[in-house]
Amino acid sequence: MTRADGRADDELRPVKLTRHWQDHPAGSVLVEFGRTRVLCAASASVGVPRWRKGSGLGWVTAEYAMLPSATNTRSDRESVKGRIGGRTHEISRLVGRSLRAVVDYAALGENTIVLDCDVLQADGGTRTAAITGAYVALADAVAHLKAEGALAGDPLTGSVAAISVGVIDGVPRLDLPYEEDVRAETDMNVVMTGAGTFVEVQGTAEGAPFDRAELDALLGLAEQGCAELTRLQQQALSS
Amino acid sequence: MTRADGRADDELRPVKLTRHWQDHPAGSVLVEFGRTRVLCAASASVGVPRWRKGSGLGWVTAEYAMLPSATNTRSDRESVKGRIGGRTHEISRLVGRSLRAVVDYAALGENTIVLDCDVLQADGGTRTAAITGAYVALADAVAHLKAEGALAGDPLTGSVAAISVGVIDGVPRLDLPYEEDVRAETDMNVVMTGAGTFVEVQGTAEGAPFDRAELDALLGLAEQGCAELTRLQQQALSS
Amino acid sequence: MTRADGRADDELRPVKLTRHWQDHPAGSVLVEFGRTRVLCAASASVGVPRWRKGSGLGWVTAEYAMLPSATNTRSDRESVKGRIGGRTHEISRLVGRSLRAVVDYAALGENTIVLDCDVLQADGGTRTAAITGAYVALADAVAHLKAEGALAGDPLTGSVAAISVGVIDGVPRLDLPYEEDVRAETDMNVVMTGAGTFVEVQGTAEGAPFDRAELDALLGLAEQGCAELTRLQQQALSS
Amino acid sequence: MTRADGRADDELRPVKLTRHWQDHPAGSVLVEFGRTRVLCAASASVGVPRWRKGSGLGWVTAEYAMLPSATNTRSDRESVKGRIGGRTHEISRLVGRSLRAVVDYAALGENTIVLDCDVLQADGGTRTAAITGAYVALADAVAHLKAEGALAGDPLTGSVAAISVGVIDGVPRLDLPYEEDVRAETDMNVVMTGAGTFVEVQGTAEGAPFDRAELDALLGLAEQGCAELTRLQQQALSS
Amino acid sequence: MTRADGRADDELRPVKLTRHWQDHPAGSVLVEFGRTRVLCAASASVGVPRWRKGSGLGWVTAEYAMLPSATNTRSDRESVKGRIGGRTHEISRLVGRSLRAVVDYAALGENTIVLDCDVLQADGGTRTAAITGAYVALADAVAHLKAEGALAGDPLTGSVAAISVGVIDGVPRLDLPYEEDVRAETDMNVVMTGAGTFVEVQGTAEGAPFDRAELDALLGLAEQGCAELTRLQQQALSS
Amino acid sequence: MTRADGRADDELRPVKLTRHWQDHPAGSVLVEFGRTRVLCAASASVGVPRWRKGSGLGWVTAEYAMLPSATNTRSDRESVKGRIGGRTHEISRLVGRSLRAVVDYAALGENTIVLDCDVLQADGGTRTAAITGAYVALADAVAHLKAEGALAGDPLTGSVAAISVGVIDGVPRLDLPYEEDVRAETDMNVVMTGAGTFVEVQGTAEGAPFDRAELDALLGLAEQGCAELTRLQQQALSS
């Protein structure tokens, strides 16, 4: 039993990180996990939300969205529906939380960075691609602020990357494309730091509940995938 | 270092499951985890959402909400704000997914059960109390439908319960009340079946990222807590 | 012709006022008129809405809502629909107006008290139970503020209670449960002070229009019912 | 103590009912109570709302609104705010209920009549002017449907009119303009049929609560005012 | 081929401008283009929107809306739908832009004028009638502010008027009523100053695209129509 | 006086049309006018909106939106604000109308094509780029439907392209980038068919009103620009 795209079970799809894709934001990265394409922009502005004013601390938040044309069948715009769906809310919160795990707010000072992750094409793993790309955009935005002399210290305490893992036909696999994702019995998204510690673990039994052994196997695969993504992020940032 | 309420680190708060709390819904359970109180109602109706009509399959969904007066400081009503917040969306989806993990849609037939989980008082762990109580309400609703001859088979393939675990001051603890929850470095919610398998694992580094050893310790605590909750659910249902 | 629950035409249902039902709000009362159960919370906070700042005057407002599971057939959540219905608006306004009738804003000072009336179970008369219970919660909140030394004088100039009356099959009756409410030709809600004066009179011809004699008979019944509720409020507050 | 506009305490402002003010609706009446001007349109359409289909019964409903420029100080548009306020909801419901009190749904057949009451200029008593004018528009719409042969019987079982009464400086007065309305201790709106029976009584203590004697005096004034309005409606319809 | 209402192809419908139609706004004009009737109110207030504070400059904005009963078939209220439609947005923006073209913000000082254009009856050309009437209301409001000594200089640098033109059955025509508007191959709205220069040109091919010659003919007709409207505005303002 | 980017006054920016940019929609084109980049997707589906069912006619509509990161300063998401702004509404309507001008609904049959125009980077002229790119995406979608045998005839009766023109410092110029757009006294968007006829002309005086001679000069420039865009569209579609 091999995968439709010929990959090994523990192999990532081709990953591409294109920096400076847009002119305006302080950081802008087009991240590709196979056919999944997410545009990650890091917009920096002076000041923080009202509840944080005068604290001397910065803020980082994220918004995730999908173009209507990104999916197999066109999906309706949330702006037209007049409300944001549960899935969008959930992923926006996950991305924000993940990036904040490596931010030192005091070193950022009273600046805000908004991470916009817009899915241009969806083929599974959009939230993990978003986190992985958003980190690179954030690093570029931080470098930009530093170059402008807007920061005292270094607000990044590490890096983050994320990957999906799942059990398909009883076999644990890394980095699921859409056609595997819909067939997965168990689906897990794991966010890790470059130092190999966990920021977020979200596992869901889509079919039958899973046991501790499966959970352990999936965590192992994810550790390996995130380590590889960390290497690719560093390579992109140093080029 | 002991806990403020005198519990051992691996001890649940007093759990109370009061069935038939309301007259109207097919199942209605007031669940208490210490001072946390959630009213779980299971309302059954003939028919399914439009996208499922004619499939012969049933549907189970959930809505979670909090009274404004349930929290330490009064929180604004989402109905007044005109939109549901991200946290509410996220928990409603989690509760629904958790319960659906033990439902056989074909045995349910074209019936819908809505699980309303309304937090009357919040002291940490509202989502895990909601899942644990909602299962009992669902079981009552299913029994009610069976008694009415509305079901062919048994739509429940097992039971589910949920508990929170976290690391506070370096120590893994079971079932966090609010004052521990806000101080937790790592916070994890685990949903398990009565058979001891996992339905959902959601772990978040609130402070420093966590390593694999901490993750393993938390999973162990959660397994123990869910087993105890399963016993209490069975006891409540057989009384 | 006797009533389904055996009461005399001028008899209230069993009324129960349970104080301190919740831990967090300054006042919290579970009020029961027969099977109707409303949780009334009085949350106090320093400060007033913007349009009242600097006036030295306080503010009291109310929000009424129903749990989806409170009614015979499950009702949809207004937060999910994204808008508050006309009936909810109307009752919230009535409850707020009724309580404000016995409040001295200058004695309250620039504090705000929000009265949340959440119907946990509905069997007719939810708005009158809400007003009757909210008064007790308000009295508790005021006592709490006084004990804290937050008030100069006494912001309560009296008490309020409310009852429904109606004509069923030509007979005027006091305190209608749901099954009488839907059959009533005329339906009236009356809010009175403990001193026996009127705060609000709202009478509606549900079936045939009513004449002056019927109106007079209903007002007489309501006066009697509110006097009895006033006695029960005083008894609850002195226990 | 005389009134600012020189009227006797039991005297209506000049009332004007201009029929056929608009070309399109089946009935269209501009009603004026002094400087208060409300445009009442009755739009008829074949069919009824979904929940009433197949019943053989018709439906009558109302929507009340105010132009931003109608009030002393410009008020914001509810369409721009994206939600209808409580006051608007409350009055729309009152107008609908009042008109439905004289409608025989079976004689109307499966037709719907929507009564739009748009306040062009506000000087107190807009809701009572709306009800009084809407009745004339409804009568015109019914006549129009009859002329078209769309009705079997007569769907109007009577007429309705409405007036405000209030206590100002201890004196009961009829038909309050804005400057009296804001000073009223007690404010009551009364809806009556042409036969002299009550459809709706809504009395509110704006200042001190009122006693039974004041209530009786106000009801007497309202009976007299509604009788006069009924005469003016008949006169307008027969011209 | 003559027009249904007997007009020549280059002839306006009877135009009527009734000033001081309402009591409250600083300017209030009922404008009629044949059976099209729009109530234009200019409400002045001290202060400007937040983004303009401290600039010393004033602001002028407009809101266009239609009564549900204004159209052939009743249209739903945007306040009830909870959102403003694209057409309403578009016309509100056009009216605001058109009037701002003749406003000197410095002479207006930090005052805001809101132009409310509410269509009471629609028979084609509602946006051009709105602009034409709004100018007169604006002039009245400016005169009112001047009389109050609230202005230093003259904030009006000229006048504006607007007219629709279109090609019907191959013939260019001026000022289209509804029945011509729906049949027009090309439909153009032109806003001009009293000095004969263009503020806005919006032409749309409803049927077949149009060529340069047709465009030129339509512009010529519009120039003529706007000149006539300018004359009528001056006449109304000097009466 | 030359342009900042060295172009002649009647010269387009470099235009690039990249077809098949996305995998899922029937047509997908990335259009670039200089640094302005718009992703145009044409999604085809069987069936038409309810009001058109059974007519045998197809439907084409458009939605325009901007990524938050597309602009100079980050703009808020309309989905988060819960409502679509006037500018978005206006442009979506313009794009839809423009494309519909070359569609034969009968030949399209009861199919719907939605044109999503998402601005990935904004540097002036986003609406004209959107129309120009959307035509190519529409042509690809139509070819796709034809290849599938879903169409009887040819639903495209021609092509459309659009360009902006404006007067800057008294000089008429073609295809304005952002920095020229904000300085333009007059700004015009023109939509033309490949046959050289006009579909839409929208001219606005941003500064001083313009005279007929300026209007004529701008129309001439636009005719020239649209002709060149038509040539580039044909070239892209034949490659």
XYZ file of N, CA and C in Angstrom, chain A residues 21-25 35 37 39 41 43 63 65 67-72 74 77-80 82-84 114 116-118 120-122, chain F residues 21-25 35 37 39 41 43 63 65 67-72 74 77-80 82-84 114 116-118 120-122:
198
model
N 6.781 38.003 -1.068
C 5.844 37.787 -2.175
C 5.009 39.050 -2.423
N 4.758 39.790 -1.375
C 4.022 41.059 -1.514
C 4.934 42.228 -1.157
N 4.566 43.435 -1.667
C 5.386 44.629 -1.415
C 5.100 45.302 -0.077
N 3.820 45.288 0.350
C 3.432 46.171 1.443
C 3.743 45.651 2.849
N 3.397 44.398 3.199
C 3.584 43.996 4.600
C 5.069 43.875 4.963
N 0.408 20.916 -3.243
C -0.488 21.825 -3.948
C -1.189 22.812 -3.009
N -1.365 26.030 -0.982
C -0.646 27.295 -1.073
C -1.280 28.323 -0.154
N -0.775 32.213 1.555
C -0.041 33.473 1.569
C -0.051 34.008 3.006
N 1.128 36.903 5.561
C 1.643 38.270 5.635
C 1.744 38.698 7.089
N 1.950 42.015 9.165
C 1.838 43.478 9.126
C 2.134 44.046 10.503
N -5.107 35.975 11.642
C -6.394 35.728 10.986
C -6.186 34.784 9.806
N -7.997 32.656 6.619
C -9.188 32.664 5.761
C -8.874 31.890 4.488
N -9.742 31.715 0.224
C -10.424 32.247 -0.958
C -11.548 31.291 -1.339
N -12.661 31.802 -1.839
C -13.759 30.924 -2.269
C -13.300 29.914 -3.321
N -12.332 30.333 -4.134
C -11.883 29.482 -5.237
C -10.771 28.522 -4.826
N -10.420 28.495 -3.533
C -9.306 27.657 -3.100
C -9.667 26.186 -2.999
N -10.958 25.920 -2.842
C -11.389 24.551 -2.561
C -11.942 23.864 -3.805
N -12.002 22.572 -3.698
C -12.534 21.705 -4.736
C -13.813 22.243 -5.351
N -16.442 25.506 -5.025
C -16.400 26.876 -4.513
C -17.116 26.991 -3.168
N -18.246 33.105 0.568
C -17.447 34.059 1.320
C -18.052 34.322 2.690
N -17.211 34.344 3.703
C -17.706 34.642 5.054
C -18.105 36.110 5.164
N -17.481 36.978 4.373
C -17.877 38.394 4.406
C -19.289 38.553 3.866
N -19.651 37.749 2.871
C -20.982 37.827 2.287
C -22.008 37.212 3.243
N -21.723 37.285 6.313
C -21.849 38.214 7.436
C -21.397 37.632 8.761
N -20.853 36.431 8.719
C -20.306 35.868 9.950
C -19.200 34.856 9.645
N -18.287 34.778 10.565
C -17.151 33.878 10.457
C -17.539 32.517 11.001
N 0.152 41.604 13.020
C -0.985 40.777 12.622
C -0.513 39.824 11.535
N -1.701 37.517 8.693
C -2.817 37.117 7.832
C -2.420 35.899 7.023
N -3.176 34.823 7.210
C -2.885 33.590 6.470
C -4.046 33.325 5.532
N -3.868 33.610 4.277
C -4.947 33.444 3.302
C -4.639 32.266 2.397
N -4.724 30.287 -0.707
C -4.983 30.524 -2.129
C -5.385 29.225 -2.820
N -4.887 28.112 -2.303
C -5.280 26.803 -2.823
C -5.188 25.786 -1.695
N -6.235 24.968 -1.583
C -6.309 24.034 -0.466
C -6.185 22.598 -0.948
N -3.892 29.416 -12.908
C -3.088 29.653 -11.712
C -3.517 28.747 -10.553
N -4.805 28.410 -10.528
C -5.315 27.484 -9.506
C -5.804 26.197 -10.152
N -5.865 25.125 -9.350
C -6.281 23.811 -9.882
C -7.794 23.631 -9.956
N -8.524 24.203 -8.977
C -9.914 23.797 -8.829
C -10.906 24.512 -9.743
N -10.886 25.831 -9.888
C -11.950 26.475 -10.674
C -11.823 26.158 -12.169
N 2.269 46.514 -10.581
C 2.349 45.832 -9.292
C 0.981 45.423 -8.771
N -2.022 43.092 -8.575
C -2.181 41.663 -8.871
C -3.530 41.179 -8.387
N -6.294 37.893 -8.518
C -6.552 36.498 -8.876
C -8.016 36.380 -9.266
N -11.002 33.984 -10.579
C -11.404 32.593 -10.735
C -12.828 32.524 -11.256
N -15.802 29.963 -11.392
C -16.299 28.670 -10.923
C -17.649 28.393 -11.561
N -17.833 38.485 -7.457
C -17.516 38.998 -6.126
C -16.082 39.493 -6.100
N -12.976 41.266 -3.829
C -12.529 41.457 -2.442
C -11.029 41.727 -2.449
N -7.395 41.148 -0.118
C -6.708 40.618 1.048
C -6.341 41.798 1.961
N -6.374 41.598 3.277
C -5.984 42.669 4.214
C -4.562 43.164 3.946
N -3.718 42.250 3.480
C -2.310 42.584 3.279
C -2.037 43.165 1.899
N -3.084 43.377 1.101
C -2.878 43.848 -0.269
C -2.564 45.336 -0.336
N -2.979 46.051 0.681
C -2.870 47.510 0.621
C -1.664 48.017 1.409
N -1.317 49.252 1.114
C -0.237 49.966 1.774
C -0.222 49.775 3.283
N -2.376 47.815 6.295
C -3.303 46.685 6.410
C -4.743 47.170 6.596
N -10.535 42.942 7.728
C -11.311 41.975 6.958
C -12.799 42.281 7.052
N -13.491 42.234 5.920
C -14.937 42.460 5.945
C -15.658 41.301 6.624
N -15.089 40.101 6.579
C -15.718 38.965 7.267
C -15.676 39.185 8.773
N -14.612 39.788 9.262
C -14.482 40.042 10.699
C -15.406 41.192 11.113
N -18.107 41.783 9.731
C -19.470 41.249 9.659
C -20.325 41.932 8.608
N -19.721 42.830 7.835
C -20.474 43.434 6.740
C -19.542 43.893 5.626
N -20.100 43.874 4.446
C -19.367 44.262 3.245
C -19.490 45.766 3.065
N -19.600 31.905 -11.327
C -19.258 32.949 -10.356
C -17.822 33.385 -10.607
N -14.804 35.187 -9.044
C -14.196 35.721 -7.833
C -12.933 36.486 -8.188
N -12.929 37.764 -7.852
C -11.760 38.597 -8.133
C -11.145 39.024 -6.807
N -10.083 38.377 -6.421
C -9.446 38.666 -5.133
C -8.132 39.405 -5.361
N -4.680 40.468 -4.638
C -3.566 39.995 -3.809
C -2.601 41.136 -3.509
N -2.530 42.097 -4.448
C -1.714 43.289 -4.203
C -2.335 44.461 -4.958
N -2.441 45.589 -4.264
C -3.144 46.740 -4.830
C -2.179 47.882 -5.113
